[in-house]
Coordinates of C-alpha atoms and ligand atoms in Angstrom, one line a residue:
X101 CA 0.1 0.0 0.1
X102 CA 2.5 2.6 1.1
X103 CA 4.7 1.3 -1.9
X104 CA 2.2 2.0 -4.3
X105 CA 1.3 5.3 -2.7
X106 CA 5.2 6.2 -3.0
X107 CA 5.0 5.0 -6.6
X108 CA 2.1 7.0 -7.4
X109 CA 3.8 10.2 -5.7
X110 CA 7.0 9.5 -7.6
X111 CA 4.8 9.2 -11.0
X112 CA 3.0 12.3 -10.2
X113 CA 6.0 14.5 -9.4
X114 CA 8.4 12.9 -12.1
X115 CA 6.3 11.4 -14.9
X116 CA 9.1 10.1 -16.9
X117 CA 9.8 7.7 -14.0
X118 CA 6.8 5.7 -14.9
X119 CA 8.2 3.5 -17.5
X120 CA 11.7 3.3 -15.8
X121 CA 11.4 3.0 -11.9
X122 CA 9.9 0.1 -9.9
X123 CA 9.6 0.3 -6.2
X124 CA 9.6 -3.4 -4.8
X125 CA 8.3 -3.8 -1.3
X126 CA 5.5 -5.5 0.4
X127 CA 5.7 -3.6 3.7
X128 CA 6.0 -0.9 5.9
X129 CA 8.4 2.5 6.0
X130 CA 10.1 1.1 8.8
X131 CA 12.3 -0.7 6.3
X132 CA 15.4 1.1 5.1
X133 CA 15.0 2.3 1.5
X134 CA 17.5 1.4 -1.0
X135 CA 18.1 2.7 -4.3
X136 CA 19.7 0.4 -6.7
X137 CA 21.2 1.8 -10.1
X138 CA 19.8 0.0 -12.7
X139 CA 20.1 -3.5 -12.7
X140 CA 22.4 -6.6 -11.4
X141 CA 23.5 -9.8 -12.9
X142 CA 20.3 -12.3 -12.6
X143 CA 21.2 -14.4 -9.3
X144 CA 22.1 -11.0 -7.5
X145 CA 19.2 -9.1 -8.8
X146 CA 17.1 -11.9 -7.8
X147 CA 18.5 -11.6 -4.1
X148 CA 18.1 -8.0 -3.8
X149 CA 14.8 -7.9 -5.1
X150 CA 13.4 -10.6 -2.8
X151 CA 15.7 -9.1 0.3
X152 CA 13.0 -8.9 3.0
X153 CA 14.8 -6.2 5.2
X154 CA 14.7 -3.5 2.6
X155 CA 12.5 -1.3 0.5
X156 CA 13.8 -1.2 -2.8
X157 CA 13.7 1.4 -5.3
X158 CA 15.2 0.8 -8.9
X159 CA 16.2 3.1 -11.6
X160 CA 16.4 1.6 -14.9
X161 CA 17.1 4.8 -16.9
X162 CA 20.5 6.5 -17.2
X163 CA 19.2 10.0 -16.5
X164 CA 21.4 11.8 -13.7
X165 CA 18.2 13.9 -13.0
X166 CA 16.0 11.0 -12.6
X167 CA 19.1 9.3 -10.3
X168 CA 19.0 12.5 -8.0
X169 CA 15.1 12.3 -7.7
X170 CA 14.8 8.8 -6.6
X171 CA 17.8 9.2 -4.3
X172 CA 15.6 11.7 -2.2
X173 CA 15.4 10.0 1.3
X174 CA 16.9 6.9 0.8
X175 CA 18.9 5.0 3.4
X176 CA 21.4 3.2 1.1
X177 CA 22.5 3.4 -2.6
X178 CA 24.2 0.7 -4.6
X179 CA 25.8 2.4 -7.5
X180 CA 28.3 1.3 -10.7
X181 CA 31.6 2.9 -11.3
X182 CA 29.3 5.2 -14.1
X183 CA 27.5 7.3 -11.3
X184 CA 29.3 10.2 -9.7
X185 CA 28.8 10.2 -6.1
X186 CA 29.2 13.8 -5.3
X187 CA 27.7 16.4 -3.0
X188 CA 24.9 16.8 -5.4
X189 CA 23.9 13.3 -5.0
X190 CA 24.5 13.4 -1.0
X191 CA 22.4 16.9 -0.8
X192 CA 19.8 14.9 -3.1
X193 CA 19.6 12.1 -0.9
X194 CA 19.7 13.9 2.4
X195 CA 21.0 13.3 6.0
X196 CA 19.4 10.0 6.7
X197 CA 21.9 8.5 4.2
X198 CA 24.0 5.8 5.7
X199 CA 25.8 3.6 3.3
X200 CA 26.7 3.6 -0.6
X201 CA 28.2 0.5 -1.9
X202 CA 29.8 0.7 -5.2
X203 CA 29.8 -2.6 -7.5
X204 CA 33.6 -1.8 -8.5
X205 CA 36.9 -1.9 -6.9
X206 CA 37.6 1.6 -8.1
X207 CA 36.4 4.3 -6.4
X208 CA 37.6 7.4 -8.3
X209 CA 34.0 8.3 -9.2
X210 CA 33.1 8.7 -5.5
X211 CA 34.4 11.8 -3.3
X212 CA 35.4 10.0 -0.6
X213 CA 36.1 13.2 1.9
X214 CA 32.5 14.3 1.1
X215 CA 30.8 10.8 2.3
X216 CA 33.2 10.7 5.1
X217 CA 32.4 14.2 6.2
X218 CA 28.7 13.4 6.4
X219 CA 29.3 10.0 8.0
X220 CA 28.3 7.9 5.0
X221 CA 30.0 4.4 5.1
X222 CA 31.4 3.4 1.7
X223 CA 31.7 -0.1 0.6
X224 CA 33.7 -1.3 -2.9
X225 CA 34.3 -4.8 -4.5
X226 CA 38.1 -6.0 -4.2
X227 CA 39.5 -9.1 -5.1
X228 CA 36.5 -10.8 -6.8
X229 CA 37.5 -9.2 -9.7
X230 CA 41.2 -9.8 -9.9
X231 CA 41.2 -12.8 -11.8
X232 CA 39.1 -11.7 -14.3
X233 CA 40.7 -8.5 -14.7
X234 CA 44.3 -10.0 -14.9
X235 CA 43.2 -12.6 -17.6
X236 CA 41.9 -9.6 -19.9
X237 CA 45.0 -7.8 -19.4
X238 CA 46.9 -11.0 -20.9
X239 CA 44.4 -11.2 -23.7
X240 CA 44.8 -8.0 -24.6
X241 CA 48.4 -8.1 -24.2
X242 CA 48.4 -10.7 -26.7
X243 CA 45.9 -9.3 -28.8
X244 CA 48.0 -5.9 -29.1
X245 CA 51.5 -7.5 -29.5
X246 CA 49.9 -10.1 -32.2
X247 CA 48.0 -7.5 -33.9
X248 CA 44.6 -9.2 -33.3
X249 CA 42.7 -6.4 -34.3
X250 CA 44.2 -6.1 -37.9
X251 CA 44.2 -10.0 -38.2
X252 CA 40.6 -10.6 -37.3
X253 CA 39.5 -7.6 -40.1
X254 CA 42.0 -9.4 -42.8
X255 CA 39.4 -12.5 -43.4
X256 CA 36.4 -10.1 -43.6
X257 CA 37.6 -7.4 -45.9
X258 CA 39.4 -9.5 -48.4
X259 CA 42.9 -8.4 -47.2
X260 CA 44.0 -11.7 -46.2
X261 CA 47.3 -12.4 -48.3
X262 CA 49.0 -15.8 -49.1
X263 CA 51.2 -17.1 -46.7
X264 CA 54.2 -14.4 -46.6
X265 CA 57.4 -14.1 -44.3
X266 CA 56.2 -10.8 -42.9
X267 CA 52.8 -10.3 -43.4
X268 CA 51.0 -9.5 -40.0
X269 CA 53.9 -10.1 -38.0
X270 CA 53.8 -8.7 -34.3
X271 CA 56.1 -9.0 -31.4
X272 CA 57.0 -12.1 -29.5
X273 CA 56.6 -11.9 -25.7
X274 CA 59.5 -14.5 -24.9
X275 CA 62.8 -12.6 -23.5
X276 CA 61.0 -9.4 -23.3
X277 CA 61.1 -7.1 -20.4
X278 CA 57.6 -6.0 -18.9
X279 CA 57.1 -3.2 -16.8
X280 CA 53.9 -3.2 -14.4
X281 CA 52.8 0.5 -13.2
X282 CA 51.0 -0.3 -10.0
X283 CA 51.6 -3.5 -8.1
X284 CA 48.6 -4.1 -6.0
X285 CA 46.1 -7.2 -6.1
X286 CA 45.5 -6.6 -10.1
X287 CA 49.2 -6.0 -10.9
X288 CA 50.5 -8.9 -8.9
X289 CA 47.9 -11.4 -10.3
X290 CA 49.2 -10.2 -13.9
X291 CA 52.6 -10.7 -13.0
X292 CA 51.5 -14.2 -12.0
X293 CA 50.0 -15.1 -15.3
X294 CA 53.1 -13.4 -17.2
X295 CA 55.5 -16.3 -15.6
X296 CA 54.4 -18.5 -18.4
X297 CA 55.6 -16.5 -21.2
X298 CA 59.4 -17.0 -20.3
X299 CA 60.0 -13.0 -20.3
X300 CA 63.5 -11.7 -19.8
X301 CA 62.8 -9.1 -16.9
X302 CA 59.8 -8.3 -14.7
X303 CA 59.8 -4.7 -13.5
X304 CA 57.5 -2.6 -11.2
X305 CA 56.6 0.8 -10.2
X306 CA 54.8 1.6 -7.2
X307 CA 54.5 4.3 -4.5
X308 CA 56.2 1.5 -2.1
X309 CA 58.2 -1.5 -2.7
X310 CA 56.2 -5.1 -2.3
X311 CA 59.0 -7.3 -1.4
X312 CA 57.0 -10.5 -0.4
X313 CA 55.3 -10.7 -4.0
X314 CA 58.4 -9.3 -5.8
X315 CA 60.5 -11.8 -4.4
X316 CA 58.2 -14.8 -5.4
X317 CA 57.8 -13.3 -8.7
X318 CA 61.3 -12.3 -9.2
X319 CA 60.1 -8.7 -10.0
X320 CA 62.2 -5.8 -9.7
X321 CA 61.2 -2.3 -8.2
X322 CA 62.2 0.8 -10.2
X323 CA 61.5 4.3 -10.3
X324 CA 58.9 5.2 -13.0
X325 CA 61.5 7.0 -15.6
X326 CA 63.8 3.7 -15.5
X327 CA 61.0 1.4 -15.7
X328 CA 59.9 3.2 -18.8
X329 CA 63.2 3.4 -20.4
X330 CA 64.1 -0.4 -20.1
X331 CA 60.4 -2.1 -20.6
X332 CA 59.7 -3.4 -23.9
X333 CA 56.0 -3.8 -22.6
X334 CA 54.2 -1.2 -20.3
X335 CA 51.1 -2.3 -18.2
X336 CA 49.2 -0.1 -16.3
X337 CA 47.1 -1.4 -13.4
X338 CA 47.2 1.3 -10.5
X339 CA 44.3 3.0 -9.2
X340 CA 43.2 6.6 -10.5
X341 CA 44.3 9.0 -8.2
X342 CA 45.1 13.0 -8.4
X343 CA 48.9 11.6 -8.5
X344 CA 48.3 9.2 -11.2
X345 CA 45.6 11.3 -13.4
X346 CA 47.3 12.3 -16.8
X347 CA 50.4 10.2 -15.6
X348 CA 50.9 9.0 -19.2
X349 CA 51.4 11.9 -21.4
X350 CA 53.9 13.1 -24.1
X351 CA 56.7 13.5 -21.5
X352 CA 56.3 9.7 -20.5
X353 CA 55.6 8.5 -23.7
X354 CA 58.8 10.1 -24.9
X355 CA 60.9 7.9 -22.0
X356 CA 59.6 4.8 -23.5
X357 CA 61.2 2.8 -26.4
X358 CA 60.0 3.2 -29.7
X359 CA 59.2 -0.3 -30.1
X360 CA 57.1 -0.2 -26.7
X361 CA 53.8 -1.5 -26.4
X362 CA 51.7 0.4 -23.7
X363 CA 48.3 -1.5 -22.2
X364 CA 46.0 0.0 -19.7
X365 CA 43.3 -1.9 -17.9
X366 CA 43.2 0.8 -15.1
X367 CA 41.4 3.7 -16.0
X368 CA 41.4 5.9 -19.2
X369 CA 42.1 9.4 -17.3
X370 CA 45.2 7.8 -16.3
X371 CA 46.4 8.7 -19.9
X372 CA 46.3 11.8 -21.6
X373 CA 44.3 10.5 -24.7
X374 CA 45.7 13.2 -27.4
X375 CA 49.1 12.7 -26.3
X376 CA 48.8 8.9 -26.9
X377 CA 47.3 9.1 -30.1
X378 CA 50.2 11.6 -31.3
X379 CA 52.7 8.9 -29.6
X380 CA 51.1 6.4 -31.9
X381 CA 50.7 8.0 -34.8
X382 CA 54.3 9.6 -34.6
X383 CA 56.2 6.4 -34.0
X384 CA 57.0 7.3 -30.2
X385 CA 55.6 4.0 -29.0
X386 CA 54.7 0.9 -31.4
X387 CA 51.2 0.3 -30.0
X388 CA 48.7 0.3 -27.3
X389 CA 45.9 -2.1 -25.9
X390 CA 43.5 -0.4 -24.2
X391 CA 40.3 -1.2 -21.9
X392 CA 39.6 1.9 -20.5
X393 CA 39.2 5.1 -22.4
X394 CA 38.3 9.0 -21.7
X395 CA 35.3 9.1 -22.3
X396 CA 33.7 5.8 -22.2
X397 CA 32.1 4.7 -24.2
X398 CA 34.2 6.3 -26.9
X399 CA 32.3 7.6 -29.9
X400 CA 32.5 5.2 -32.5
X401 CA 34.3 7.6 -35.0
X402 CA 36.9 8.5 -32.4
X403 CA 40.4 9.0 -34.0
X404 CA 41.6 6.0 -31.6
X405 CA 39.3 3.7 -33.3
X406 CA 41.0 4.5 -36.6
X407 CA 44.7 3.4 -36.0
X408 CA 45.8 0.1 -36.8
X409 CA 48.1 0.3 -33.7
X410 CA 45.5 0.6 -31.3
X411 CA 43.5 -2.5 -29.7
X412 CA 40.6 -0.6 -28.0
X413 CA 38.1 -2.9 -25.8
X414 CA 35.1 -1.4 -24.1
X415 CA 36.1 -1.7 -20.5
X416 CA 35.1 -5.3 -20.1
X417 CA 38.3 -6.3 -17.7
X418 CA 35.7 -7.8 -15.0
X419 CA 33.1 -8.8 -17.5
X420 CA 32.9 -12.7 -17.1
X421 CA 29.5 -13.7 -15.5
X422 CA 31.1 -15.5 -12.4
X423 CA 33.0 -12.3 -11.4
X424 CA 30.1 -9.8 -12.2
X425 CA 27.8 -12.0 -9.9
X426 CA 30.4 -12.1 -7.1
X427 CA 31.2 -8.1 -7.4
X428 CA 27.2 -7.6 -7.2
X429 CA 27.1 -10.0 -4.1
X430 CA 29.7 -8.2 -2.4
X431 CA 28.2 -4.9 -3.1
X432 CA 24.9 -6.2 -1.7
X433 CA 26.9 -7.6 1.5
X434 CA 28.3 -4.3 1.9
X435 CA 25.3 -2.6 1.7
X436 CA 23.2 -4.6 4.3
X437 CA 25.7 -4.7 6.6
X438 CA 26.6 -1.0 6.6
X439 CA 22.6 -0.7 6.6
X440 CA 22.6 -2.8 10.0
X441 CA 25.5 -0.8 11.4
X442 CA 27.8 -3.9 11.1
X443 CA 31.2 -4.4 10.0
X444 CA 31.2 -4.1 6.0
X445 CA 33.3 -7.1 4.1
X446 CA 35.1 -4.5 2.2
X447 CA 34.8 -1.2 3.7
X448 CA 36.7 2.1 1.9
Ligands
3PY695 O1 35.6 -2.5 -10.9 C1 36.2 -1.6 -11.4 O2 36.8 -0.6 -10.8 C2 35.9 -1.6 -12.7 O3 36.6 -1.1 -13.6 C3 35.3 -2.9 -13.1 O4 35.9 -3.5 -14.6

């Protein structure tokens, strides 16, 4: 009854929500109200829509205006990395807001100090996406080094030539020096998988040394300029922070080998994209494999997508059904624990 009243109120004051919003509840106002940003994978969606302890509001549109309107008066919000959590959203929600849970390990879309200042608890989803992202990173590295983009196109466009000694030749990983920028969970998981490729050297740059993982993986800590100068392959796995924003720009690309391959599966804004395009066009570096861009989605006529030496994926690092379910379940666990005032499994 209350739910239908609330839905009627929303429909009256915000008619465009009629098609895109569902309030899912069976009972009273004493239950905390939770805003779910759009959808979740099937099992976790079933779990949250049947969770008896909450009153669920689900947005299915992508408009910010709608999201702000739906956030009004809620106690918890489950977001994705696509929703900016800033003062505007926190103001729209109001002072009763207790918890924001993001279905992502990265939280550069969240203004953490603003949430802390209002006593809003935050959860994210580390660990559960490490393997999927590391696997994708290796796949993207191979796709870039062995020119999968061009090779996949050739049979379809009639450009498949008779076998010749040099056609469609790429670069082999054997004996190469790989430099990892960022040596956290995902960087280490990538390094573990790289052990299979008979590399020459494994280098890493990170704010602090990680002697345990580095010792196990035979990885050497170097300052970034030396890592860039020595690496045949540079792989970015660090978080986007004020320190890493636009870390890769003309100055850094020009410290790399002209044969270098650059891989980024972290965040698009770690790279000054125009500088990367310039570096790929003028031969400052050889090729790039990107699972992340700035912006996302990248417009389909974007210059980066015209370059043969750029392999661009649409941010699919964690995109396996197992991992997406695990991320969503962890995000729900964080949300429910935060609402209950209990310890959250992964609190930022
Ligand atoms: O969880 C994250 O931060 C992601 O980028 C998902 O792929």
